[in-house]
PDB file of C-alpha atoms in Angstrom:
ATOM      1  CA  MET A   1       0.051  -0.312   0.101  1.00  0.00           C
ATOM      2  CA  ARG A   2       1.193   3.450  -0.823  1.00  0.00           C
ATOM      3  CA  SER A   3       2.503   5.789   1.899  1.00  0.00           C
ATOM      4  CA  TYR A   4      -0.413   8.901   2.974  1.00  0.00           C
ATOM      5  CA  ASP A   5       2.651  11.320   1.325  1.00  0.00           C
ATOM      6  CA  GLU A   6       2.542   9.891  -2.102  1.00  0.00           C
ATOM      7  CA  LEU A   7      -1.798   9.815  -1.628  1.00  0.00           C
ATOM      8  CA  LEU A   8      -1.784  13.568  -0.826  1.00  0.00           C
ATOM      9  CA  ALA A   9       0.688  14.062  -3.979  1.00  0.00           C
ATOM     10  CA  ALA A  10      -2.124  12.242  -5.912  1.00  0.00           C
ATOM     11  CA  LEU A  11      -4.978  13.877  -4.498  1.00  0.00           C
ATOM     12  CA  GLU A  12      -3.674  17.243  -5.938  1.00  0.00           C
ATOM     13  CA  ALA A  13      -2.888  16.188  -9.321  1.00  0.00           C
ATOM     14  CA  THR A  14      -6.439  14.540  -9.594  1.00  0.00           C
ATOM     15  CA  PRO A  15      -8.422  16.470 -12.641  1.00  0.00           C
ATOM     16  CA  ASP A  16     -11.214  17.463  -9.864  1.00  0.00           C
ATOM     17  CA  LEU A  17      -8.908  20.015  -8.736  1.00  0.00           C
ATOM     18  CA  ALA A  18      -6.584  20.481 -11.900  1.00  0.00           C
ATOM     19  CA  ARG A  19      -9.857  21.896 -13.542  1.00  0.00           C
ATOM     20  CA  TYR A  20      -9.369  24.533 -10.706  1.00  0.00           C
ATOM     21  CA  LEU A  21      -6.057  25.489 -12.130  1.00  0.00           C
ATOM     22  CA  SER A  22      -7.291  26.012 -15.652  1.00  0.00           C
ATOM     23  CA  GLU A  23     -10.049  28.189 -14.304  1.00  0.00           C
ATOM     24  CA  ALA A  24      -7.554  30.280 -12.273  1.00  0.00           C
ATOM     25  CA  ARG A  25      -5.423  30.709 -15.859  1.00  0.00           C
ATOM     26  CA  LEU A  26      -9.354  31.426 -17.366  1.00  0.00           C
ATOM     27  CA  ARG A  27      -9.379  34.227 -14.596  1.00  0.00           C
ATOM     28  CA  ASP A  28      -5.898  35.762 -15.210  1.00  0.00           C
ATOM     29  CA  ALA A  29      -6.809  36.041 -19.049  1.00  0.00           C
ATOM     30  CA  GLU A  30      -9.952  37.864 -18.154  1.00  0.00           C
ATOM     31  CA  ILE A  31      -8.007  40.264 -15.961  1.00  0.00           C
ATOM     32  CA  ALA A  32      -5.892  40.815 -18.675  1.00  0.00           C
ATOM     33  CA  LEU A  33      -8.543  41.318 -21.079  1.00  0.00           C
ATOM     34  CA  ALA A  34      -9.970  44.161 -19.186  1.00  0.00           C
ATOM     35  CA  ILE A  35      -6.396  45.960 -18.587  1.00  0.00           C
ATOM     36  CA  ALA A  36      -6.152  46.101 -22.363  1.00  0.00           C
ATOM     37  CA  GLY A  37      -9.941  47.140 -23.000  1.00  0.00           C
ATOM     38  CA  ARG A  38      -8.893  50.512 -20.289  1.00  0.00           C
ATOM     39  CA  ARG A  39      -5.854  51.502 -22.733  1.00  0.00           C
ATOM     40  CA  GLN A  40      -7.816  51.817 -26.060  1.00  0.00           C
ATOM     41  CA  GLY A  41      -5.191  53.080 -28.216  1.00  0.00           C
ATOM     42  CA  LEU A  42      -4.566  55.547 -31.148  1.00  0.00           C
ATOM     43  CA  GLN A  43      -7.375  54.893 -33.984  1.00  0.00           C
ATOM     44  CA  ILE A  44      -6.401  55.667 -37.450  1.00  0.00           C
ATOM     45  CA  GLY A  45      -9.120  55.331 -40.342  1.00  0.00           C
ATOM     46  CA  ALA A  46      -8.864  55.877 -43.822  1.00  0.00           C
ATOM     47  CA  GLY A  47     -11.752  55.399 -46.685  1.00  0.00           C
ATOM     48  CA  VAL A  48     -13.405  56.105 -50.409  1.00  0.00           C
ATOM     49  CA  ARG A  49     -16.984  58.480 -49.813  1.00  0.00           C
ATOM     50  CA  ARG A  50     -18.474  58.943 -52.711  1.00  0.00           C
ATOM     51  CA  LEU A  51     -20.966  62.030 -52.911  1.00  0.00           C
ATOM     52  CA  GLU A  52     -24.013  61.426 -55.408  1.00  0.00           C
ATOM     53  CA  GLN A  53     -25.335  64.858 -55.917  1.00  0.00           C
ATOM     54  CA  THR A  54     -22.063  66.124 -57.354  1.00  0.00           C
ATOM     55  CA  ARG A  55     -21.139  62.654 -58.697  1.00  0.00           C
ATOM     56  CA  ASP A  56     -17.401  63.029 -56.852  1.00  0.00           C
ATOM     57  CA  THR A  57     -15.630  60.944 -55.387  1.00  0.00           C
ATOM     58  CA  GLY A  58     -13.133  61.848 -52.016  1.00  0.00           C
ATOM     59  CA  LEU A  59     -10.736  60.608 -49.840  1.00  0.00           C
ATOM     60  CA  VAL A  60     -11.736  60.600 -46.074  1.00  0.00           C
ATOM     61  CA  PHE A  61      -9.412  60.206 -43.044  1.00  0.00           C
ATOM     62  CA  SER A  62      -9.786  59.845 -39.673  1.00  0.00           C
ATOM     63  CA  PHE A  63      -8.119  60.032 -36.652  1.00  0.00           C
ATOM     64  CA  GLN A  64      -8.960  58.941 -32.765  1.00  0.00           C
ATOM     65  CA  MET A  65      -7.608  59.584 -29.548  1.00  0.00           C
ATOM     66  CA  PRO A  66      -9.048  58.528 -26.293  1.00  0.00           C
ATOM     67  CA  LEU A  67      -8.308  61.112 -23.490  1.00  0.00           C
ATOM     68  CA  PRO A  68      -6.915  60.058 -20.096  1.00  0.00           C
ATOM     69  CA  VAL A  69     -10.282  61.367 -18.268  1.00  0.00           C
ATOM     70  CA  GLY A  70     -10.562  58.102 -15.923  1.00  0.00           C
ATOM     71  CA  ASP A  71      -9.354  54.791 -14.935  1.00  0.00           C
ATOM     72  CA  ARG A  72     -11.607  52.922 -17.884  1.00  0.00           C
ATOM     73  CA  ASN A  73     -12.598  49.455 -17.077  1.00  0.00           C
ATOM     74  CA  GLN A  74     -12.210  49.873 -13.271  1.00  0.00           C
ATOM     75  CA  GLY A  75     -14.743  47.735 -12.832  1.00  0.00           C
ATOM     76  CA  LEU A  76     -14.653  45.016 -15.315  1.00  0.00           C
ATOM     77  CA  ILE A  77     -11.038  44.556 -14.055  1.00  0.00           C
ATOM     78  CA  ALA A  78     -12.252  44.906 -10.346  1.00  0.00           C
ATOM     79  CA  GLU A  79     -14.929  42.257 -11.189  1.00  0.00           C
ATOM     80  CA  ALA A  80     -12.144  40.211 -12.790  1.00  0.00           C
ATOM     81  CA  GLU A  81     -10.238  40.263 -10.024  1.00  0.00           C
ATOM     82  CA  ALA A  82     -12.418  38.994  -7.651  1.00  0.00           C
ATOM     83  CA  ARG A  83     -13.385  35.861  -9.747  1.00  0.00           C
ATOM     84  CA  ARG A  84      -9.547  34.800  -9.603  1.00  0.00           C
ATOM     85  CA  GLU A  85      -9.561  35.103  -5.912  1.00  0.00           C
ATOM     86  CA  GLY A  86     -13.266  33.230  -5.499  1.00  0.00           C
ATOM     87  CA  ALA A  87     -11.762  30.707  -7.495  1.00  0.00           C
ATOM     88  CA  ALA A  88      -8.595  30.247  -5.815  1.00  0.00           C
ATOM     89  CA  ALA A  89     -10.076  30.071  -2.671  1.00  0.00           C
ATOM     90  CA  GLU A  90     -12.916  27.465  -3.821  1.00  0.00           C
ATOM     91  CA  ARG A  91      -9.834  25.350  -5.314  1.00  0.00           C
ATOM     92  CA  GLU A  92      -8.576  25.389  -1.830  1.00  0.00           C
ATOM     93  CA  ALA A  93     -11.989  24.835   0.093  1.00  0.00           C
ATOM     94  CA  THR A  94     -11.971  22.005  -2.064  1.00  0.00           C
ATOM     95  CA  LEU A  95      -8.584  20.708  -1.272  1.00  0.00           C
ATOM     96  CA  ILE A  96      -9.265  20.852   2.107  1.00  0.00           C
ATOM     97  CA  LYS A  97     -12.297  19.180   2.104  1.00  0.00           C
ATOM     98  CA  ALA A  98     -10.764  16.220  -0.085  1.00  0.00           C
ATOM     99  CA  ARG A  99      -7.581  16.038   2.353  1.00  0.00           C
ATOM    100  CA  THR A 100      -9.737  15.849   5.247  1.00  0.00           C
ATOM    101  CA  GLN A 101     -11.462  12.873   3.517  1.00  0.00           C
ATOM    102  CA  LEU A 102      -8.484  11.173   2.658  1.00  0.00           C
ATOM    103  CA  PHE A 103      -7.057  11.241   5.999  1.00  0.00           C
ATOM    104  CA  GLY A 104     -10.069   9.982   7.347  1.00  0.00           C
ATOM    105  CA  TYR A 105     -10.489   7.280   4.524  1.00  0.00           C
ATOM    106  CA  TYR A 106      -6.649   6.665   5.178  1.00  0.00           C
ATOM    107  CA  ARG A 107      -7.287   6.071   8.920  1.00  0.00           C
ATOM    108  CA  GLU A 108      -9.812   3.838   8.537  1.00  0.00           C
ATOM    109  CA  LEU A 109      -8.022   1.787   5.614  1.00  0.00           C
ATOM    110  CA  LEU A 110      -5.377   1.105   8.359  1.00  0.00           C
ATOM    111  CA  ASP A 111      -7.509   0.283  11.321  1.00  0.00           C
ATOM    112  CA  ARG A 112      -9.467  -2.181   8.845  1.00  0.00           C
ATOM    113  CA  GLN A 113      -6.667  -3.742   7.818  1.00  0.00           C
ATOM    114  CA  ARG A 114      -4.710  -4.388  11.530  1.00  0.00           C
ATOM    115  CA  GLN A 115      -8.217  -5.552  11.839  1.00  0.00           C
ATOM    116  CA  VAL A 116      -8.595  -7.988   9.179  1.00  0.00           C
ATOM    117  CA  GLY A 117      -4.609  -9.312  10.086  1.00  0.00           C
ATOM    118  CA  LEU A 118      -5.732 -10.082  13.679  1.00  0.00           C
ATOM    119  CA  ILE A 119      -8.685 -12.095  12.775  1.00  0.00           C
ATOM    120  CA  ARG A 120      -7.117 -14.294  10.149  1.00  0.00           C
ATOM    121  CA  GLU A 121      -3.942 -14.699  12.481  1.00  0.00           C
ATOM    122  CA  LYS A 122      -5.448 -15.146  15.837  1.00  0.00           C
ATOM    123  CA  ALA A 123      -9.259 -15.156  16.289  1.00  0.00           C
ATOM    124  CA  LEU A 124      -9.726 -17.827  13.480  1.00  0.00           C
ATOM    125  CA  PRO A 125      -7.213 -19.809  14.214  1.00  0.00           C
ATOM    126  CA  ARG A 126      -7.724 -19.885  17.896  1.00  0.00           C
ATOM    127  CA  MET A 127     -11.624 -20.453  17.448  1.00  0.00           C
ATOM    128  CA  GLU A 128     -10.273 -23.168  14.471  1.00  0.00           C
ATOM    129  CA  SER A 129      -8.136 -25.071  17.258  1.00  0.00           C
ATOM    130  CA  ALA A 130     -11.239 -24.478  20.198  1.00  0.00           C
ATOM    131  CA  LEU A 131     -13.821 -26.105  17.816  1.00  0.00           C
ATOM    132  CA  ALA A 132     -11.206 -28.924  17.022  1.00  0.00           C
ATOM    133  CA  HIS A 133     -11.342 -29.966  20.445  1.00  0.00           C
ATOM    134  CA  THR A 134     -14.898 -29.280  21.127  1.00  0.00           C
ATOM    135  CA  ASP A 135     -15.350 -31.760  18.584  1.00  0.00           C
ATOM    136  CA  TYR A 136     -12.928 -34.171  20.215  1.00  0.00           C
ATOM    137  CA  ALA A 137     -14.402 -33.755  23.620  1.00  0.00           C
ATOM    138  CA  TYR A 138     -18.170 -34.121  21.821  1.00  0.00           C
ATOM    139  CA  GLU A 139     -16.879 -37.655  20.296  1.00  0.00           C
ATOM    140  CA  ARG A 140     -15.265 -39.009  23.362  1.00  0.00           C
ATOM    141  CA  GLY A 141     -18.667 -37.843  25.701  1.00  0.00           C
ATOM    142  CA  ARG A 142     -17.341 -34.824  27.600  1.00  0.00           C
ATOM    143  CA  TYR A 143     -19.467 -32.291  25.731  1.00  0.00           C
ATOM    144  CA  SER A 144     -22.586 -32.315  24.586  1.00  0.00           C
ATOM    145  CA  TYR A 145     -24.178 -31.496  21.253  1.00  0.00           C
ATOM    146  CA  LEU A 146     -25.415 -28.317  21.814  1.00  0.00           C
ATOM    147  CA  GLU A 147     -21.815 -27.424  22.771  1.00  0.00           C
ATOM    148  CA  LEU A 148     -19.955 -28.271  19.595  1.00  0.00           C
ATOM    149  CA  VAL A 149     -22.975 -26.606  17.580  1.00  0.00           C
ATOM    150  CA  ASP A 150     -22.290 -23.333  19.873  1.00  0.00           C
ATOM    151  CA  ALA A 151     -18.670 -23.987  18.951  1.00  0.00           C
ATOM    152  CA  GLN A 152     -19.057 -24.342  15.141  1.00  0.00           C
ATOM    153  CA  ARG A 153     -21.963 -20.643  15.590  1.00  0.00           C
ATOM    154  CA  GLU A 154     -19.161 -18.667  17.237  1.00  0.00           C
ATOM    155  CA  LEU A 155     -16.741 -20.235  14.336  1.00  0.00           C
ATOM    156  CA  LEU A 156     -18.972 -18.776  11.558  1.00  0.00           C
ATOM    157  CA  GLU A 157     -19.760 -15.597  13.378  1.00  0.00           C
ATOM    158  CA  LEU A 158     -16.272 -15.290  13.484  1.00  0.00           C
ATOM    159  CA  LYS A 159     -15.925 -16.054   9.610  1.00  0.00           C
ATOM    160  CA  ARG A 160     -18.740 -13.606   9.058  1.00  0.00           C
ATOM    161  CA  GLU A 161     -16.973 -10.736  10.991  1.00  0.00           C
ATOM    162  CA  ALA A 162     -13.970 -11.253   8.816  1.00  0.00           C
ATOM    163  CA  ILE A 163     -15.770 -11.377   5.657  1.00  0.00           C
ATOM    164  CA  GLU A 164     -17.513  -7.881   6.796  1.00  0.00           C
ATOM    165  CA  ALA A 165     -14.045  -6.731   7.927  1.00  0.00           C
ATOM    166  CA  ALA A 166     -12.266  -7.627   4.524  1.00  0.00           C
ATOM    167  CA  ALA A 167     -15.551  -5.832   2.735  1.00  0.00           C
ATOM    168  CA  GLN A 168     -15.477  -2.907   4.601  1.00  0.00           C
ATOM    169  CA  TYR A 169     -11.411  -2.778   3.999  1.00  0.00           C
ATOM    170  CA  HIS A 170     -11.849  -2.991   0.083  1.00  0.00           C
ATOM    171  CA  PHE A 171     -14.864  -0.356   0.065  1.00  0.00           C
ATOM    172  CA  THR A 172     -12.483   1.987   1.997  1.00  0.00           C
ATOM    173  CA  LEU A 173      -9.807   1.341  -0.565  1.00  0.00           C
ATOM    174  CA  ILE A 174     -12.229   2.136  -3.543  1.00  0.00           C
ATOM    175  CA  GLU A 175     -12.864   5.620  -1.564  1.00  0.00           C
ATOM    176  CA  ILE A 176      -9.248   6.399  -1.483  1.00  0.00           C
ATOM    177  CA  GLU A 177      -8.932   4.951  -5.231  1.00  0.00           C
ATOM    178  CA  ARG A 178     -12.008   7.364  -6.230  1.00  0.00           C
ATOM    179  CA  LEU A 179     -10.953  10.301  -4.162  1.00  0.00           C
ATOM    180  CA  THR A 180      -7.091  10.373  -5.279  1.00  0.00           C
ATOM    181  CA  GLY A 181      -7.753   9.029  -9.124  1.00  0.00           C
ATOM    182  CA  ASN A 182      -5.200   6.288  -8.609  1.00  0.00           C
ATOM    183  CA  GLY A 183      -5.200   2.633  -8.262  1.00  0.00           C
ATOM    184  CA  LEU A 184      -3.877   1.462  -4.691  1.00  0.00           C
ATOM    185  CA  SER A 185      -4.286  -2.342  -5.526  1.00  0.00           C
ATOM    186  CA  ARG A 186      -1.099  -3.726  -6.406  1.00  0.00           C
TER     187      ARG A 186
END
């Protein structure tokens, strides 16, 4: 299984969070467009004009130069900057939420892994040994059939717990894989 730091790095590279980086670039472009819109340059034009009454044709030139009276597009620039900051804050909030979920899932995964290991390595062998001793004693007449059935029922209950713990382990593993976008199974 991969370490928590590797999972964090994978989490930050997921498409869900990469979308925010694209949005930040879009917001930067909007700011640049708004800034460029406030500084209009000189406009020079030329054209041909025909006067129908006198049937004359003339050449027309035009020249425009904006007067720097106030800061143009101030509102658009402020709006674009606010959108960029909003996108950055939204990305940060999503990242914090995803990190929190990942941490919870990772701790749960480790707990489930330990639980499955303890059941398989310690509890099941002991319970199987106890059932074998109970079965041996039943065959010799020391235990009743009820005690044998009770030992079998306890073993089956422990096996059911092992299966349930393993299923929960895999469900948690799937949630981590979904969150990080990477497979953890080897």
